């Protein structure tokens, strides 16, 4: 499939292996990288997503990514909680400076846990009572059953009640927790100049856009943190904590420059507090993907557009170009475009490429 460029030239979509396609890009030509590479969890049985190969895989793409990024440019790379360490170590090994781990907390994850008690009964040949689930069609879709008879109201499943004595001993035991967090590595290509200020002057990179990434309303905007919540996670957090009151302009009793005053003088904490009331989620950004954001995409791990816009905003300088070596469903590219940035996406899968092009064309028409 041929490469694709949108009508105003601000989005370039390259077809092929990201390692090979990044080799075609000039050194020090990219301002920021925001991407969501494979996690190494054998997702959907894909051999390229094997955990035993993922560290080497991250090394391979991180080398050209470091080369094309401008000195002081940032990368934000998503991962899974079981394999984040392999990606972070690979980025560090090739020369990136690890700056932060950002935690994206969400409430929609479904636990993939094995029922040990049920497995014991099965191994011992103890047949459980067959029961009708409360919502058979929905249940079958949830467990991935796509056979024609999945909507058959007479279809039944094994009861959760153990039969054998050994199974009863292990009732309630499983093998996994509900997934609710994805770590995102924030790393920076080493500065070429001696200071961040000099690097920003000479290369336009090196800093984070703090003001544009503040959390809250126009009159009540907090310093961005390394925790990001989706709507469900925010509601869950608030439900488990009592509301609190934030105060503004509290006069401290501790003098010194570290508190914002001069030597021997008291200082105010007004830059960090607000006169408001509510749950702890108000201190963190919230994002959630909507069905309309997919624009027809069947990509299994699509990220919320609001989340990717937040990440792009955080690390991309004015007029900058964003690279996504694993374009996937095209969310990063759409986020960059709607924010006024240029972007380069690389994707190997032809079906994904077709979906991305359709998505970006629909987006362009809506923005005209």
XYZ file of C-alpha atoms in Angstrom:
368
model
C 0.000 0.000 0.000
C 1.307 3.460 -0.901
C 2.088 6.126 1.677
C -0.616 8.743 2.288
C -0.560 12.495 2.941
C -3.661 14.467 3.881
C -4.933 17.444 1.874
C -2.987 20.160 3.711
C 0.169 18.075 4.126
C 0.171 18.106 7.923
C -0.384 14.350 8.316
C 1.928 11.805 6.703
C 1.122 8.113 6.989
C 3.910 5.677 6.114
C 3.279 2.004 5.371
C 5.776 -0.550 6.626
C 7.996 -1.638 9.489
C 8.637 1.331 11.785
C 12.334 0.487 12.218
C 12.904 0.606 8.460
C 10.661 3.625 7.817
C 12.220 5.694 10.603
C 15.600 5.161 8.931
C 14.257 7.279 6.049
C 13.542 10.245 8.317
C 16.261 12.902 8.806
C 18.143 12.974 12.094
C 16.925 15.543 14.650
C 13.770 16.251 12.628
C 11.003 15.229 15.067
C 9.863 17.395 17.994
C 7.956 14.774 20.007
C 7.071 11.067 19.940
C 3.756 9.812 21.347
C 3.135 6.125 20.778
C 1.540 2.903 22.005
C 3.794 -0.032 21.012
C 2.959 -3.724 21.571
C 3.059 -4.712 25.238
C 4.586 -8.185 24.851
C 1.570 -10.074 26.205
C 0.902 -12.369 23.223
C -2.218 -10.295 22.605
C -4.688 -12.241 20.451
C -1.974 -14.895 19.985
C 0.330 -12.664 17.925
C 3.893 -14.037 17.897
C 5.380 -10.560 17.511
C 3.848 -9.704 20.901
C 5.833 -12.379 22.755
C 7.202 -11.219 26.130
C 10.421 -13.166 25.550
C 11.200 -10.969 22.548
C 9.791 -7.628 23.642
C 12.930 -6.099 25.188
C 14.929 -6.722 22.007
C 11.984 -5.428 20.010
C 11.916 -2.180 22.013
C 15.670 -1.779 21.509
C 15.238 -2.063 17.748
C 12.675 0.719 17.375
C 14.068 2.935 20.150
C 17.428 3.364 18.374
C 16.026 5.112 15.256
C 13.453 6.918 17.426
C 16.268 8.485 19.424
C 18.080 9.473 16.228
C 15.148 11.275 14.593
C 14.130 13.119 17.754
C 15.576 16.586 18.269
C 17.983 17.099 21.206
C 15.882 17.576 24.312
C 12.782 16.159 22.596
C 10.431 13.985 24.633
C 8.865 10.594 24.050
C 5.707 9.311 25.723
C 5.415 5.553 25.254
C 2.528 3.499 26.651
C 2.936 -0.009 28.035
C 1.370 -2.670 30.250
C 2.005 -3.151 33.948
C 3.655 -6.560 33.405
C 6.110 -5.439 30.724
C 6.691 -1.725 31.325
C 10.101 -2.427 32.859
C 11.360 -4.033 29.660
C 10.338 -1.031 27.566
C 11.725 1.519 30.026
C 15.052 -0.298 30.301
C 15.299 -0.517 26.518
C 14.664 3.219 26.135
C 17.287 3.938 28.783
C 19.786 1.513 27.257
C 19.724 3.225 23.861
C 20.301 6.669 25.363
C 17.015 8.189 26.544
C 16.847 9.883 29.956
C 13.869 8.505 31.901
C 12.003 11.455 33.435
C 8.712 10.096 34.817
C 6.332 7.174 34.890
C 2.812 8.453 34.209
C -0.009 6.203 35.417
C -3.209 6.148 33.365
C -5.955 4.731 35.604
C -9.178 3.447 34.058
C -12.262 1.634 35.265
C -13.260 -0.434 32.249
C -10.696 -3.249 32.478
C -11.999 -6.836 32.623
C -10.085 -9.376 34.771
C -8.679 -12.343 32.855
C -8.431 -14.582 35.892
C -8.617 -18.349 36.013
C -11.131 -19.757 38.504
C -8.867 -22.222 40.338
C -11.746 -24.032 42.009
C -13.485 -24.603 38.679
C -10.229 -25.800 37.102
C -9.738 -28.312 39.928
C -13.217 -29.746 39.414
C -12.535 -30.037 35.694
C -9.197 -31.752 36.274
C -10.790 -34.216 38.717
C -13.705 -34.914 36.389
C -16.280 -33.456 38.770
C -19.095 -32.095 36.595
C -20.768 -28.941 37.860
C -24.426 -28.098 37.479
C -25.250 -26.309 34.230
C -27.010 -22.976 34.696
C -28.344 -20.201 32.483
C -26.375 -16.942 32.913
C -28.400 -13.828 33.650
C -27.765 -12.395 30.185
C -26.566 -15.230 27.956
C -25.911 -13.258 24.716
C -23.994 -10.515 26.511
C -22.024 -13.070 28.517
C -21.039 -15.028 25.418
C -19.864 -11.863 23.643
C -17.859 -10.873 26.709
C -15.950 -14.149 26.735
C -15.304 -13.896 23.002
C -17.736 -16.545 21.780
C -18.618 -15.665 18.177
C -20.248 -18.923 17.085
C -23.712 -18.648 15.468
C -25.475 -20.170 18.482
C -24.061 -17.621 20.920
C -27.524 -15.991 21.198
C -29.261 -19.306 21.901
C -31.274 -18.657 25.119
C -30.957 -22.353 26.037
C -27.163 -22.225 26.178
C -25.910 -22.819 29.721
C -22.634 -22.522 31.614
C -21.026 -24.255 34.588
C -22.262 -23.190 37.990
C -19.862 -21.336 40.264
C -20.592 -23.796 43.078
C -17.687 -26.277 43.529
C -18.334 -30.036 43.577
C -15.213 -31.823 44.833
C -13.798 -31.338 48.327
C -10.499 -30.118 46.887
C -12.294 -27.532 44.736
C -14.209 -26.332 47.795
C -10.876 -25.660 49.534
C -9.905 -23.265 46.739
C -13.271 -21.598 46.151
C -12.818 -17.887 45.501
C -9.179 -18.175 44.398
C -8.000 -16.871 41.019
C -4.856 -15.954 39.107
C -5.121 -12.267 38.134
C -6.321 -8.862 39.283
C -8.645 -6.535 37.395
C -6.482 -4.410 35.063
C -6.934 -0.741 35.929
C -3.641 0.979 35.101
C -1.351 1.497 32.129
C 2.069 3.017 32.788
C 3.368 5.563 30.288
C 7.087 6.248 30.099
C 8.095 9.901 29.789
C 11.693 10.082 28.559
C 13.855 12.745 26.959
C 16.626 12.700 24.408
C 19.721 14.178 26.110
C 20.158 17.921 25.777
C 22.770 19.108 23.307
C 23.290 22.396 25.137
C 24.426 22.861 28.733
C 21.056 24.107 30.010
C 17.398 23.570 29.178
C 17.030 27.281 28.404
C 19.863 27.156 25.857
C 18.485 23.948 24.364
C 15.035 25.504 23.946
C 16.576 28.551 22.255
C 18.690 26.521 19.813
C 16.503 23.472 19.143
C 12.983 24.403 20.319
C 12.793 21.358 22.592
C 13.571 20.408 26.166
C 10.596 21.550 28.216
C 7.096 20.402 29.156
C 4.054 22.567 28.411
C 2.923 22.872 32.021
C 0.380 25.670 31.651
C -1.422 24.067 28.706
C -1.582 20.778 30.635
C -2.988 22.120 33.892
C -6.007 20.276 35.274
C -9.383 21.783 36.072
C -11.517 24.710 34.963
C -10.292 28.044 33.664
C -10.470 29.615 37.148
C -9.248 26.539 38.980
C -6.318 24.921 37.184
C -3.845 22.668 38.995
C -0.317 21.678 38.227
C -0.304 18.492 36.093
C 0.702 15.300 37.892
C 1.973 11.884 36.867
C -1.474 10.309 37.425
C -4.283 10.428 34.853
C -7.805 9.153 35.546
C -10.633 8.215 33.249
C -14.193 9.050 34.295
C -14.931 5.671 35.899
C -11.672 5.663 37.859
C -12.360 9.224 39.030
C -15.813 8.269 40.292
C -14.433 5.202 42.060
C -11.727 7.260 43.750
C -14.198 9.877 44.930
C -16.614 7.242 46.252
C -13.935 5.875 48.584
C -12.846 9.227 50.037
C -14.532 12.081 51.868
C -14.628 15.442 50.063
C -11.899 17.893 51.024
C -11.554 21.674 51.046
C -8.626 23.387 49.287
C -7.506 26.755 50.640
C -5.806 29.539 48.725
C -3.104 31.968 49.890
C -2.268 30.276 53.168
C 0.479 32.161 54.983
C 3.154 29.697 56.070
C 5.181 29.988 59.250
C 8.322 28.711 57.549
C 10.514 31.435 56.064
C 12.977 31.010 53.253
C 13.299 31.073 49.497
C 12.117 27.477 49.094
C 8.620 28.606 50.078
C 8.541 31.503 47.658
C 9.573 34.292 50.071
C 12.957 35.868 50.605
C 15.522 34.937 53.213
C 13.938 35.244 56.655
C 10.530 36.158 55.190
C 7.255 34.185 55.312
C 5.647 33.083 52.064
C 2.303 32.212 50.560
C 1.225 28.820 49.167
C -1.351 30.387 46.856
C 0.283 29.062 43.680
C -0.513 25.506 44.736
C -3.930 25.713 46.434
C -7.487 26.604 45.418
C -10.645 27.620 47.207
C -12.707 24.630 46.189
C -14.419 21.542 47.570
C -14.721 18.009 46.246
C -13.228 14.548 45.870
C -9.560 13.758 45.201
C -10.205 13.081 41.493
C -10.342 16.828 40.863
C -6.561 16.876 41.196
C -6.123 14.618 38.176
C -7.007 14.781 34.503
C -9.945 12.632 33.344
C -10.385 11.062 29.939
C -12.586 8.371 28.442
C -12.947 7.041 24.913
C -16.322 7.354 23.238
C -17.787 5.021 20.643
C -17.828 7.847 18.080
C -14.057 8.269 18.395
C -13.472 4.910 16.761
C -14.838 6.210 13.444
C -15.359 2.593 12.398
C -12.036 1.294 13.737
C -11.999 -2.297 15.036
C -8.605 -1.840 16.685
C -8.738 -3.785 19.992
C -6.683 -1.399 22.140
C -7.769 2.055 20.980
C -6.778 4.893 23.325
C -9.134 7.764 24.239
C -8.710 10.787 21.985
C -8.789 13.109 25.009
C -5.922 11.186 26.606
C -3.740 11.375 23.510
C -4.506 15.080 23.065
C -3.375 15.648 26.630
C -0.126 13.723 26.070
C 0.587 15.476 22.761
C -0.023 18.857 24.376
C 2.314 18.085 27.264
C 5.466 17.467 25.202
C 5.029 19.093 21.776
C 6.452 22.606 21.249
C 4.563 25.224 19.163
C 4.541 24.322 15.472
C 6.100 20.959 16.253
C 5.892 17.606 14.479
C 4.714 14.504 16.352
C 5.818 10.988 15.384
C 3.867 7.819 16.170
C 5.867 4.746 15.026
C 2.909 2.468 15.896
C -0.027 4.406 14.472
C -2.580 1.643 15.185
C -6.023 3.241 15.019
C -4.669 6.734 14.307
C -5.691 8.369 17.589
C -2.338 10.112 18.093
C -2.422 11.486 14.547
C -5.943 12.847 14.987
C -4.995 14.342 18.353
C -1.964 16.110 16.882
C -3.911 17.404 13.884
C -6.814 18.818 15.895
C -4.293 20.602 18.140
C -2.638 22.258 15.144
C 0.519 20.149 14.968
C 1.988 18.206 12.071
C 2.414 14.461 12.459
C 4.039 11.388 10.960
C 2.510 7.961 11.551
C 3.954 4.558 10.679
C 1.799 1.438 10.477
C 2.457 -2.039 9.105
C -1.061 -3.476 9.105
C -2.973 -2.654 5.903
C -6.380 -2.916 7.576
C -5.277 -0.408 10.214
C -3.920 1.893 7.510
C -7.236 1.891 5.661
C -9.075 2.658 8.881
C -6.685 5.492 9.773
C -7.085 7.136 6.365
C -10.878 6.938 6.594
C -10.750 8.303 10.143
C -8.534 11.241 9.220
C -10.606 12.059 6.130
C -13.777 12.134 8.250
C -12.010 14.301 10.813
C -10.867 16.761 8.140
C -14.404 17.126 6.805
C -15.735 17.830 10.302
C -13.093 20.504 10.893
C -13.732 22.335 7.594
